[in-house]
PDB file of C-alpha atoms and ligand atoms in Angstrom:
ATOM      1  CA  UNK A   1       0.019   0.057  -0.092  1.00 40.00           C
ATOM      2  CA  UNK A   2       1.512   3.376  -0.968  1.00 45.00           C
ATOM      3  CA  UNK A   3       2.589   5.650   2.041  1.00 49.00           C
ATOM      4  CA  UNK A   4       0.180   8.400   2.672  1.00 57.00           C
ATOM      5  CA  UNK A   5       1.087  11.609   4.634  1.00 58.00           C
ATOM      6  CA  UNK A   6      -2.050  11.754   6.695  1.00 53.00           C
ATOM      7  CA  UNK A   7      -2.733   7.905   6.932  1.00 66.00           C
ATOM      8  CA  UNK A   8      -5.459   6.771   7.605  1.00 87.00           C
ATOM      9  CA  UNK A   9      -7.620   8.699   5.207  1.00 96.00           C
ATOM     10  CA  UNK A  10      -9.143  11.879   6.841  1.00 97.00           C
ATOM     11  CA  UNK A  11     -12.762  12.395   6.262  1.00 98.00           C
ATOM     12  CA  UNK A  12     -13.579  16.183   6.388  1.00 98.00           C
ATOM     13  CA  UNK A  13     -17.163  17.648   5.952  1.00 98.00           C
ATOM     14  CA  UNK A  14     -16.715  21.142   6.884  1.00 96.00           C
ATOM     15  CA  UNK A  15     -14.852  24.153   5.464  1.00 98.00           C
ATOM     16  CA  UNK A  16     -12.999  25.180   8.648  1.00 98.00           C
ATOM     17  CA  UNK A  17     -11.670  21.623   9.132  1.00 98.00           C
ATOM     18  CA  UNK A  18     -10.636  21.493   5.503  1.00 98.00           C
ATOM     19  CA  UNK A  19      -8.820  24.864   5.814  1.00 98.00           C
ATOM     20  CA  UNK A  20      -7.145  23.818   8.963  1.00 98.00           C
ATOM     21  CA  UNK A  21      -5.842  20.672   7.357  1.00 98.00           C
ATOM     22  CA  UNK A  22      -4.724  22.373   4.168  1.00 97.00           C
ATOM     23  CA  UNK A  23      -2.818  25.066   6.074  1.00 98.00           C
ATOM     24  CA  UNK A  24      -1.248  22.293   8.169  1.00 97.00           C
ATOM     25  CA  UNK A  25       0.039  20.677   4.868  1.00 97.00           C
ATOM     26  CA  UNK A  26       1.231  24.074   3.711  1.00 97.00           C
ATOM     27  CA  UNK A  27       3.113  24.797   6.818  1.00 97.00           C
ATOM     28  CA  UNK A  28       4.983  21.674   6.381  1.00 97.00           C
ATOM     29  CA  UNK A  29       5.877  22.633   2.939  1.00 98.00           C
ATOM     30  CA  UNK A  30       3.850  19.926   1.336  1.00 98.00           C
ATOM     31  CA  UNK A  31       2.627  20.196  -2.331  1.00 98.00           C
ATOM     32  CA  UNK A  32      -1.072  19.598  -2.497  1.00 98.00           C
ATOM     33  CA  UNK A  33      -2.679  17.502  -5.374  1.00 98.00           C
ATOM     34  CA  UNK A  34      -6.397  17.445  -5.793  1.00 99.00           C
ATOM     35  CA  UNK A  35      -8.835  15.111  -7.557  1.00 99.00           C
ATOM     36  CA  UNK A  36     -12.445  16.480  -7.596  1.00 98.00           C
ATOM     37  CA  UNK A  37     -15.094  13.686  -8.148  1.00 98.00           C
ATOM     38  CA  UNK A  38     -18.874  12.967  -7.725  1.00 98.00           C
ATOM     39  CA  UNK A  39     -18.055   9.699  -5.942  1.00 97.00           C
ATOM     40  CA  UNK A  40     -19.215   6.192  -7.051  1.00 96.00           C
ATOM     41  CA  UNK A  41     -15.444   5.749  -7.560  1.00 97.00           C
ATOM     42  CA  UNK A  42     -13.978   3.285  -9.960  1.00 97.00           C
ATOM     43  CA  UNK A  43     -10.514   2.367 -11.414  1.00 97.00           C
ATOM     44  CA  UNK A  44     -10.582   5.479 -13.559  1.00 97.00           C
ATOM     45  CA  UNK A  45     -10.811   7.718 -10.524  1.00 98.00           C
ATOM     46  CA  UNK A  46      -8.082   5.706  -8.580  1.00 98.00           C
ATOM     47  CA  UNK A  47      -5.783   6.247 -11.590  1.00 98.00           C
ATOM     48  CA  UNK A  48      -6.266   9.958 -11.206  1.00 98.00           C
ATOM     49  CA  UNK A  49      -5.406   9.730  -7.484  1.00 98.00           C
ATOM     50  CA  UNK A  50      -2.366   7.601  -8.240  1.00 98.00           C
ATOM     51  CA  UNK A  51      -1.190  10.098 -10.805  1.00 98.00           C
ATOM     52  CA  UNK A  52      -1.886  13.006  -8.372  1.00 98.00           C
ATOM     53  CA  UNK A  53       0.399  11.282  -5.804  1.00 98.00           C
ATOM     54  CA  UNK A  54       3.296  11.236  -8.232  1.00 98.00           C
ATOM     55  CA  UNK A  55       2.918  14.960  -8.715  1.00 98.00           C
ATOM     56  CA  UNK A  56       2.434  16.120  -5.077  1.00 98.00           C
ATOM     57  CA  UNK A  57       3.079  15.250  -1.425  1.00 98.00           C
ATOM     58  CA  UNK A  58      -0.540  15.050  -0.228  1.00 98.00           C
ATOM     59  CA  UNK A  59      -3.755  14.181  -2.147  1.00 98.00           C
ATOM     60  CA  UNK A  60      -7.125  15.709  -1.353  1.00 98.00           C
ATOM     61  CA  UNK A  61     -10.143  13.993  -3.065  1.00 98.00           C
ATOM     62  CA  UNK A  62     -13.484  15.683  -3.058  1.00 98.00           C
ATOM     63  CA  UNK A  63     -16.875  13.837  -3.370  1.00 98.00           C
ATOM     64  CA  UNK A  64     -19.648  16.106  -4.098  1.00 98.00           C
ATOM     65  CA  UNK A  65     -22.725  15.379  -6.358  1.00 98.00           C
ATOM     66  CA  UNK A  66     -23.076  18.907  -7.671  1.00 98.00           C
ATOM     67  CA  UNK A  67     -26.718  19.744  -8.216  1.00 98.00           C
ATOM     68  CA  UNK A  68     -25.799  22.782 -10.300  1.00 98.00           C
ATOM     69  CA  UNK A  69     -24.498  20.602 -13.216  1.00 98.00           C
ATOM     70  CA  UNK A  70     -27.731  18.604 -13.497  1.00 97.00           C
ATOM     71  CA  UNK A  71     -30.726  19.793 -15.293  1.00 95.00           C
ATOM     72  CA  UNK A  72     -34.132  19.045 -13.393  1.00 95.00           C
ATOM     73  CA  UNK A  73     -34.910  16.019 -15.709  1.00 93.00           C
ATOM     74  CA  UNK A  74     -31.442  14.601 -15.206  1.00 94.00           C
ATOM     75  CA  UNK A  75     -30.202  11.856 -12.792  1.00 94.00           C
ATOM     76  CA  UNK A  76     -29.204  13.977  -9.778  1.00 96.00           C
ATOM     77  CA  UNK A  77     -31.467  12.046  -7.381  1.00 96.00           C
ATOM     78  CA  UNK A  78     -30.495   8.563  -8.644  1.00 93.00           C
ATOM     79  CA  UNK A  79     -26.690   9.299  -9.127  1.00 94.00           C
ATOM     80  CA  UNK A  80     -24.994   6.548  -7.025  1.00 95.00           C
ATOM     81  CA  UNK A  81     -23.793   7.522  -3.684  1.00 96.00           C
ATOM     82  CA  UNK A  82     -21.376   5.106  -2.109  1.00 96.00           C
ATOM     83  CA  UNK A  83     -19.356   7.056   0.602  1.00 97.00           C
ATOM     84  CA  UNK A  84     -17.952   4.189   2.627  1.00 97.00           C
ATOM     85  CA  UNK A  85     -16.832   2.161  -0.398  1.00 97.00           C
ATOM     86  CA  UNK A  86     -15.264   5.337  -1.930  1.00 98.00           C
ATOM     87  CA  UNK A  87     -13.336   5.960   1.336  1.00 98.00           C
ATOM     88  CA  UNK A  88     -12.077   2.402   1.352  1.00 98.00           C
ATOM     89  CA  UNK A  89     -10.974   2.603  -2.273  1.00 98.00           C
ATOM     90  CA  UNK A  90      -9.259   5.925  -1.574  1.00 98.00           C
ATOM     91  CA  UNK A  91      -7.421   4.607   1.427  1.00 97.00           C
ATOM     92  CA  UNK A  92      -6.194   1.546  -0.604  1.00 97.00           C
ATOM     93  CA  UNK A  93      -4.472   4.025  -3.132  1.00 98.00           C
ATOM     94  CA  UNK A  94      -3.069   6.246  -0.286  1.00 97.00           C
ATOM     95  CA  UNK A  95      -5.257   9.451  -0.740  1.00 98.00           C
ATOM     96  CA  UNK A  96      -4.745  11.648   2.333  1.00 98.00           C
ATOM     97  CA  UNK A  97      -7.931  13.558   2.680  1.00 98.00           C
ATOM     98  CA  UNK A  98     -11.549  12.938   1.564  1.00 98.00           C
ATOM     99  CA  UNK A  99     -13.525  16.260   1.478  1.00 98.00           C
ATOM    100  CA  UNK A 100     -17.306  15.709   1.634  1.00 98.00           C
ATOM    101  CA  UNK A 101     -19.082  18.954   1.685  1.00 98.00           C
ATOM    102  CA  UNK A 102     -22.910  19.102   1.894  1.00 98.00           C
ATOM    103  CA  UNK A 103     -25.092  20.999  -0.669  1.00 98.00           C
ATOM    104  CA  UNK A 104     -25.875  23.512   2.031  1.00 98.00           C
ATOM    105  CA  UNK A 105     -22.209  24.334   2.578  1.00 98.00           C
ATOM    106  CA  UNK A 106     -21.480  24.687  -1.088  1.00 98.00           C
ATOM    107  CA  UNK A 107     -24.669  26.529  -1.964  1.00 98.00           C
ATOM    108  CA  UNK A 108     -26.152  28.283   1.010  1.00 98.00           C
ATOM    109  CA  UNK A 109     -29.593  29.989   0.564  1.00 97.00           C
ATOM    110  CA  UNK A 110     -27.940  33.322  -0.122  1.00 97.00           C
ATOM    111  CA  UNK A 111     -25.647  31.979  -2.963  1.00 97.00           C
ATOM    112  CA  UNK A 112     -25.759  34.315  -5.950  1.00 98.00           C
ATOM    113  CA  UNK A 113     -22.806  33.720  -8.113  1.00 97.00           C
ATOM    114  CA  UNK A 114     -21.667  31.659 -11.011  1.00 96.00           C
ATOM    115  CA  UNK A 115     -18.699  31.045 -13.302  1.00 97.00           C
ATOM    116  CA  UNK A 116     -19.667  31.332 -17.018  1.00 97.00           C
ATOM    117  CA  UNK A 117     -17.403  29.768 -19.571  1.00 97.00           C
ATOM    118  CA  UNK A 118     -17.677  30.271 -23.317  1.00 97.00           C
ATOM    119  CA  UNK A 119     -15.116  29.037 -25.908  1.00 97.00           C
ATOM    120  CA  UNK A 120     -14.799  25.232 -25.548  1.00 98.00           C
ATOM    121  CA  UNK A 121     -18.045  25.128 -23.460  1.00 98.00           C
ATOM    122  CA  UNK A 122     -20.291  26.239 -26.233  1.00 96.00           C
ATOM    123  CA  UNK A 123     -21.205  23.357 -28.319  1.00 97.00           C
ATOM    124  CA  UNK A 124     -21.208  19.502 -28.045  1.00 98.00           C
ATOM    125  CA  UNK A 125     -22.176  18.811 -24.390  1.00 98.00           C
ATOM    126  CA  UNK A 126     -22.972  22.646 -24.136  1.00 98.00           C
ATOM    127  CA  UNK A 127     -25.780  22.130 -26.674  1.00 98.00           C
ATOM    128  CA  UNK A 128     -27.365  19.138 -25.068  1.00 98.00           C
ATOM    129  CA  UNK A 129     -26.828  20.017 -21.519  1.00 97.00           C
ATOM    130  CA  UNK A 130     -26.892  23.942 -21.389  1.00 96.00           C
ATOM    131  CA  UNK A 131     -26.564  24.231 -17.610  1.00 95.00           C
ATOM    132  CA  UNK A 132     -23.648  21.702 -17.346  1.00 98.00           C
ATOM    133  CA  UNK A 133     -20.407  23.649 -17.814  1.00 98.00           C
ATOM    134  CA  UNK A 134     -21.412  26.659 -15.866  1.00 98.00           C
ATOM    135  CA  UNK A 135     -22.366  24.294 -13.032  1.00 98.00           C
ATOM    136  CA  UNK A 136     -19.062  22.514 -13.374  1.00 98.00           C
ATOM    137  CA  UNK A 137     -17.003  25.628 -13.576  1.00 98.00           C
ATOM    138  CA  UNK A 138     -18.766  27.146 -10.547  1.00 98.00           C
ATOM    139  CA  UNK A 139     -18.301  24.192  -8.356  1.00 98.00           C
ATOM    140  CA  UNK A 140     -14.616  23.585  -9.500  1.00 98.00           C
ATOM    141  CA  UNK A 141     -13.727  27.219  -8.813  1.00 98.00           C
ATOM    142  CA  UNK A 142     -15.291  26.937  -5.304  1.00 98.00           C
ATOM    143  CA  UNK A 143     -13.385  23.642  -4.680  1.00 98.00           C
ATOM    144  CA  UNK A 144     -10.013  25.130  -5.974  1.00 98.00           C
ATOM    145  CA  UNK A 145     -10.551  28.120  -3.519  1.00 98.00           C
ATOM    146  CA  UNK A 146     -11.332  25.771  -0.806  1.00 98.00           C
ATOM    147  CA  UNK A 147      -8.676  23.169  -1.317  1.00 98.00           C
ATOM    148  CA  UNK A 148      -6.027  25.543  -2.853  1.00 98.00           C
ATOM    149  CA  UNK A 149      -4.238  22.698  -4.651  1.00 98.00           C
ATOM    150  CA  UNK A 150      -0.949  23.127  -6.471  1.00 98.00           C
ATOM    151  CA  UNK A 151      -2.082  20.503  -9.088  1.00 98.00           C
ATOM    152  CA  UNK A 152      -5.477  19.213  -9.989  1.00 99.00           C
ATOM    153  CA  UNK A 153      -5.987  15.934 -12.076  1.00 99.00           C
ATOM    154  CA  UNK A 154      -8.981  15.466 -14.341  1.00 98.00           C
ATOM    155  CA  UNK A 155      -9.844  12.440 -16.600  1.00 98.00           C
ATOM    156  CA  UNK A 156      -9.821  12.791 -20.377  1.00 98.00           C
ATOM    157  CA  UNK A 157     -12.984  10.749 -20.322  1.00 98.00           C
ATOM    158  CA  UNK A 158     -14.773  14.191 -19.851  1.00 98.00           C
ATOM    159  CA  UNK A 159     -12.436  15.834 -22.516  1.00 98.00           C
ATOM    160  CA  UNK A 160     -14.573  18.853 -22.992  1.00 98.00           C
ATOM    161  CA  UNK A 161     -14.789  19.366 -19.260  1.00 98.00           C
ATOM    162  CA  UNK A 162     -11.046  19.216 -19.029  1.00 98.00           C
ATOM    163  CA  UNK A 163     -10.686  21.889 -21.796  1.00 98.00           C
ATOM    164  CA  UNK A 164     -13.359  24.064 -19.996  1.00 98.00           C
ATOM    165  CA  UNK A 165     -11.432  23.850 -16.732  1.00 98.00           C
ATOM    166  CA  UNK A 166      -8.139  24.632 -18.394  1.00 98.00           C
ATOM    167  CA  UNK A 167      -9.755  27.564 -20.028  1.00 97.00           C
ATOM    168  CA  UNK A 168     -11.133  29.233 -16.978  1.00 97.00           C
ATOM    169  CA  UNK A 169      -7.965  28.462 -14.975  1.00 98.00           C
ATOM    170  CA  UNK A 170      -5.952  30.266 -17.634  1.00 98.00           C
ATOM    171  CA  UNK A 171      -8.408  33.166 -18.187  1.00 98.00           C
ATOM    172  CA  UNK A 172      -8.902  33.852 -14.498  1.00 98.00           C
ATOM    173  CA  UNK A 173      -5.282  33.366 -13.500  1.00 98.00           C
ATOM    174  CA  UNK A 174      -5.914  30.632 -10.959  1.00 98.00           C
ATOM    175  CA  UNK A 175      -2.656  29.315  -9.459  1.00 98.00           C
ATOM    176  CA  UNK A 176      -3.273  25.667 -10.218  1.00 98.00           C
ATOM    177  CA  UNK A 177      -1.693  23.349 -12.666  1.00 98.00           C
ATOM    178  CA  UNK A 178      -4.487  21.323 -14.417  1.00 98.00           C
ATOM    179  CA  UNK A 179      -3.397  17.950 -15.648  1.00 98.00           C
ATOM    180  CA  UNK A 180      -5.496  15.506 -17.901  1.00 98.00           C
ATOM    181  CA  UNK A 181      -5.188  11.625 -17.682  1.00 98.00           C
ATOM    182  CA  UNK A 182      -5.833   9.163 -20.374  1.00 98.00           C
ATOM    183  CA  UNK A 183      -9.256   7.433 -20.075  1.00 98.00           C
ATOM    184  CA  UNK A 184      -9.268   3.995 -18.306  1.00 98.00           C
ATOM    185  CA  UNK A 185     -11.264   1.278 -20.249  1.00 98.00           C
ATOM    186  CA  UNK A 186     -12.778  -2.035 -19.583  1.00 98.00           C
ATOM    187  CA  UNK A 187     -11.317  -5.104 -21.429  1.00 98.00           C
ATOM    188  CA  UNK A 188     -13.805  -4.559 -24.314  1.00 98.00           C
ATOM    189  CA  UNK A 189     -12.882  -0.847 -24.538  1.00 98.00           C
ATOM    190  CA  UNK A 190     -15.786   0.774 -22.800  1.00 98.00           C
ATOM    191  CA  UNK A 191     -14.661   3.880 -20.897  1.00 98.00           C
ATOM    192  CA  UNK A 192     -15.145   3.404 -17.116  1.00 98.00           C
ATOM    193  CA  UNK A 193     -17.881   5.848 -15.829  1.00 96.00           C
ATOM    194  CA  UNK A 194     -19.951   5.887 -12.652  1.00 93.00           C
ATOM    195  CA  UNK A 195     -23.003   5.803 -14.970  1.00 94.00           C
ATOM    196  CA  UNK A 196     -22.115   2.389 -16.475  1.00 96.00           C
ATOM    197  CA  UNK A 197     -23.785   1.109 -13.311  1.00 94.00           C
ATOM    198  CA  UNK A 198     -27.138   2.033 -14.884  1.00 96.00           C
ATOM    199  CA  UNK A 199     -26.733  -0.290 -17.888  1.00 98.00           C
ATOM    200  CA  UNK A 200     -28.614  -3.536 -18.046  1.00 98.00           C
ATOM    201  CA  UNK A 201     -26.533  -6.679 -18.992  1.00 98.00           C
ATOM    202  CA  UNK A 202     -27.602  -6.506 -22.555  1.00 98.00           C
ATOM    203  CA  UNK A 203     -26.933  -2.670 -22.697  1.00 98.00           C
ATOM    204  CA  UNK A 204     -23.483  -3.200 -21.109  1.00 98.00           C
ATOM    205  CA  UNK A 205     -22.566  -5.559 -24.052  1.00 98.00           C
ATOM    206  CA  UNK A 206     -23.816  -3.111 -26.676  1.00 98.00           C
ATOM    207  CA  UNK A 207     -22.034  -0.154 -24.872  1.00 98.00           C
ATOM    208  CA  UNK A 208     -18.700  -1.311 -26.121  1.00 98.00           C
ATOM    209  CA  UNK A 209     -19.791  -0.514 -29.600  1.00 98.00           C
ATOM    210  CA  UNK A 210     -19.318   3.221 -28.977  1.00 98.00           C
ATOM    211  CA  UNK A 211     -15.481   3.020 -28.855  1.00 98.00           C
ATOM    212  CA  UNK A 212     -15.471   0.464 -31.839  1.00 98.00           C
ATOM    213  CA  UNK A 213     -17.156   3.130 -33.922  1.00 98.00           C
ATOM    214  CA  UNK A 214     -14.950   5.887 -32.708  1.00 98.00           C
ATOM    215  CA  UNK A 215     -11.782   3.752 -33.571  1.00 98.00           C
ATOM    216  CA  UNK A 216     -13.322   3.240 -37.092  1.00 98.00           C
ATOM    217  CA  UNK A 217     -13.734   6.899 -37.715  1.00 98.00           C
ATOM    218  CA  UNK A 218     -10.205   7.604 -36.361  1.00 98.00           C
ATOM    219  CA  UNK A 219      -8.767   4.951 -38.684  1.00 98.00           C
ATOM    220  CA  UNK A 220     -10.687   6.343 -41.675  1.00 98.00           C
ATOM    221  CA  UNK A 221      -9.544   9.883 -41.009  1.00 97.00           C
ATOM    222  CA  UNK A 222      -5.880   8.791 -40.518  1.00 95.00           C
ATOM    223  CA  UNK A 223      -5.893   6.887 -43.862  1.00 96.00           C
ATOM    224  CA  UNK A 224      -7.235   9.977 -45.610  1.00 95.00           C
ATOM    225  CA  UNK A 225     -10.860   8.594 -46.066  1.00 96.00           C
ATOM    226  CA  UNK A 226     -13.907  10.860 -46.490  1.00 96.00           C
ATOM    227  CA  UNK A 227     -14.624  12.271 -43.013  1.00 97.00           C
ATOM    228  CA  UNK A 228     -18.201  13.073 -43.386  1.00 97.00           C
ATOM    229  CA  UNK A 229     -18.945   9.618 -44.765  1.00 98.00           C
ATOM    230  CA  UNK A 230     -17.053   7.984 -41.769  1.00 98.00           C
ATOM    231  CA  UNK A 231     -18.981  10.138 -39.170  1.00 98.00           C
ATOM    232  CA  UNK A 232     -22.313   9.268 -40.873  1.00 98.00           C
ATOM    233  CA  UNK A 233     -21.479   5.627 -40.954  1.00 98.00           C
ATOM    234  CA  UNK A 234     -20.569   5.763 -37.224  1.00 98.00           C
ATOM    235  CA  UNK A 235     -23.896   7.386 -36.372  1.00 98.00           C
ATOM    236  CA  UNK A 236     -25.877   4.904 -38.557  1.00 98.00           C
ATOM    237  CA  UNK A 237     -24.000   1.945 -36.984  1.00 98.00           C
ATOM    238  CA  UNK A 238     -24.641   2.996 -33.432  1.00 98.00           C
ATOM    239  CA  UNK A 239     -28.429   3.415 -34.123  1.00 98.00           C
ATOM    240  CA  UNK A 240     -28.546  -0.060 -35.818  1.00 98.00           C
ATOM    241  CA  UNK A 241     -26.758  -1.461 -32.739  1.00 98.00           C
ATOM    242  CA  UNK A 242     -29.405  -0.180 -30.406  1.00 98.00           C
ATOM    243  CA  UNK A 243     -28.178   3.368 -29.450  1.00 98.00           C
ATOM    244  CA  UNK A 244     -30.497   6.255 -29.926  1.00 96.00           C
ATOM    245  CA  UNK A 245     -30.703   9.073 -30.103  1.00 98.00           C
ATOM    246  CA  UNK A 246     -27.048   9.648 -31.046  1.00 98.00           C
ATOM    247  CA  UNK A 247     -26.532  13.238 -29.833  1.00 98.00           C
ATOM    248  CA  UNK A 248     -23.293  13.763 -31.737  1.00 98.00           C
ATOM    249  CA  UNK A 249     -20.210  12.110 -33.380  1.00 98.00           C
ATOM    250  CA  UNK A 250     -17.889  14.991 -34.195  1.00 98.00           C
ATOM    251  CA  UNK A 251     -14.349  15.746 -35.164  1.00 98.00           C
ATOM    252  CA  UNK A 252     -13.030  18.900 -33.382  1.00 98.00           C
ATOM    253  CA  UNK A 253      -9.799  20.865 -32.900  1.00 98.00           C
ATOM    254  CA  UNK A 254      -8.305  19.074 -29.852  1.00 97.00           C
ATOM    255  CA  UNK A 255      -7.348  22.358 -28.009  1.00 93.00           C
ATOM    256  CA  UNK A 256     -10.253  24.744 -28.760  1.00 95.00           C
ATOM    257  CA  UNK A 257     -12.957  22.189 -29.657  1.00 98.00           C
ATOM    258  CA  UNK A 258     -13.799  24.434 -32.611  1.00 97.00           C
ATOM    259  CA  UNK A 259     -15.123  22.573 -35.738  1.00 96.00           C
ATOM    260  CA  UNK A 260     -12.118  20.681 -37.358  1.00 96.00           C
ATOM    261  CA  UNK A 261     -11.167  21.072 -41.036  1.00 92.00           C
ATOM    262  CA  UNK A 262      -8.464  19.513 -43.252  1.00 90.00           C
ATOM    263  CA  UNK A 263      -5.947  22.161 -41.884  1.00 93.00           C
ATOM    264  CA  UNK A 264      -6.617  21.402 -38.106  1.00 95.00           C
ATOM    265  CA  UNK A 265      -3.344  19.969 -36.714  1.00 94.00           C
ATOM    266  CA  UNK A 266      -4.642  18.052 -33.665  1.00 96.00           C
ATOM    267  CA  UNK A 267      -7.960  16.245 -33.867  1.00 98.00           C
ATOM    268  CA  UNK A 268     -10.221  14.957 -31.220  1.00 98.00           C
ATOM    269  CA  UNK A 269     -13.117  12.746 -31.951  1.00 98.00           C
ATOM    270  CA  UNK A 270     -16.019  13.147 -29.533  1.00 98.00           C
ATOM    271  CA  UNK A 271     -19.408  11.358 -29.204  1.00 98.00           C
ATOM    272  CA  UNK A 272     -22.417  11.210 -26.930  1.00 98.00           C
ATOM    273  CA  UNK A 273     -25.231   8.736 -27.438  1.00 98.00           C
ATOM    274  CA  UNK A 274     -28.187   7.241 -25.357  1.00 98.00           C
ATOM    275  CA  UNK A 275     -28.301   3.556 -24.675  1.00 98.00           C
ATOM    276  CA  UNK A 276     -31.884   3.008 -23.119  1.00 97.00           C
ATOM    277  CA  UNK A 277     -32.038   5.542 -20.287  1.00 95.00           C
ATOM    278  CA  UNK A 278     -28.284   6.032 -20.024  1.00 96.00           C
ATOM    279  CA  UNK A 279     -26.363   8.721 -21.843  1.00 97.00           C
ATOM    280  CA  UNK A 280     -22.729   7.604 -22.681  1.00 98.00           C
ATOM    281  CA  UNK A 281     -19.987   9.858 -23.772  1.00 98.00           C
ATOM    282  CA  UNK A 282     -16.496   9.012 -25.057  1.00 98.00           C
ATOM    283  CA  UNK A 283     -13.582  10.651 -27.024  1.00 98.00           C
ATOM    284  CA  UNK A 284     -10.326   9.684 -28.517  1.00 98.00           C
ATOM    285  CA  UNK A 285      -7.244  11.452 -30.130  1.00 98.00           C
ATOM    286  CA  UNK A 286      -7.117  10.999 -33.876  1.00 97.00           C
TER     287      UNK A 286
HETATM  288  O1  LIG B 301     -16.199  15.032 -13.468  1.00 51.71           O
HETATM  289  C1  LIG B 301     -16.869  15.087 -12.523  1.00 51.71           C
HETATM  290  O2  LIG B 301     -16.968  14.124 -11.662  1.00 51.71           O
HETATM  291  C2  LIG B 301     -17.441  16.453 -12.130  1.00 51.71           C
HETATM  292  O3  LIG B 301     -17.909  17.092 -13.343  1.00 51.71           O
HETATM  293  C3  LIG B 301     -16.673  17.337 -11.368  1.00 51.71           C
HETATM  294  C4  LIG B 301     -15.381  17.772 -11.987  1.00 51.71           C
HETATM  295  C5  LIG B 301     -16.224  16.605  -9.952  1.00 51.71           C
HETATM  296  C6  LIG B 301     -17.401  18.564 -10.896  1.00 51.71           C
HETATM  297  O4  LIG B 301     -18.562  18.351 -10.266  1.00 51.71           O
END
């Protein structure tokens, strides 16, 4: 088991206790790594924690299911909440502090502010979940101010979110280094996600088709094939496999997420599609 500075894992629910712990770390000259999560932790989150440990002396992980990033019709109420299991997993990878703020702590009745991000937030998820990125940016800004990390690690599974966070950190001069980590996948290629728990056995089998179709588009693009034809084929194949609706399968500039053209140097292929009642997202470099 990796050594942890504050072993065993410290569970902290209030802001003054968090601030006291953080200032204790700072007084010892320790570098603080941070992994924000919504809990229901899986191997993908643990990979983020392990990476944060290589970049810092202490690792703080937050678990907060953030109501501001869910629309009223979305899955806020049924989002899995597994605190004790999360704490055990975090202890097993040597995280130091688990921060578990309540909704009232994060958004007291008088709360009146939000962080609004344009640029990479505008399309893709921004089109289908218009409340999402302002909700993410607002909570991540608050968490950064509370934890005051030197480095924060995010998964590339939510690639657009990673670009949005990098953008507001740069624009607002936040003193934190934001690092992305490659997506962790199941043996059949399905990207790990807390929402995979919603899939039925049949849906779980079908779900792996998403990465198969993304790989096929990427291969067609790399070998100079017709991009529009490849994207259309992927959408049609997903629908035929039982997905639907397919919200998007798009090639974008990997840094700005603007529409890509033949001159775009770095491409990212991103997709979102429904499988039954579960919305899956995934993306790959091309
Ligand atoms: O990716 C997530 O789990 C969430 O969007 C985040 C970054 C923890 C903000 O609530």
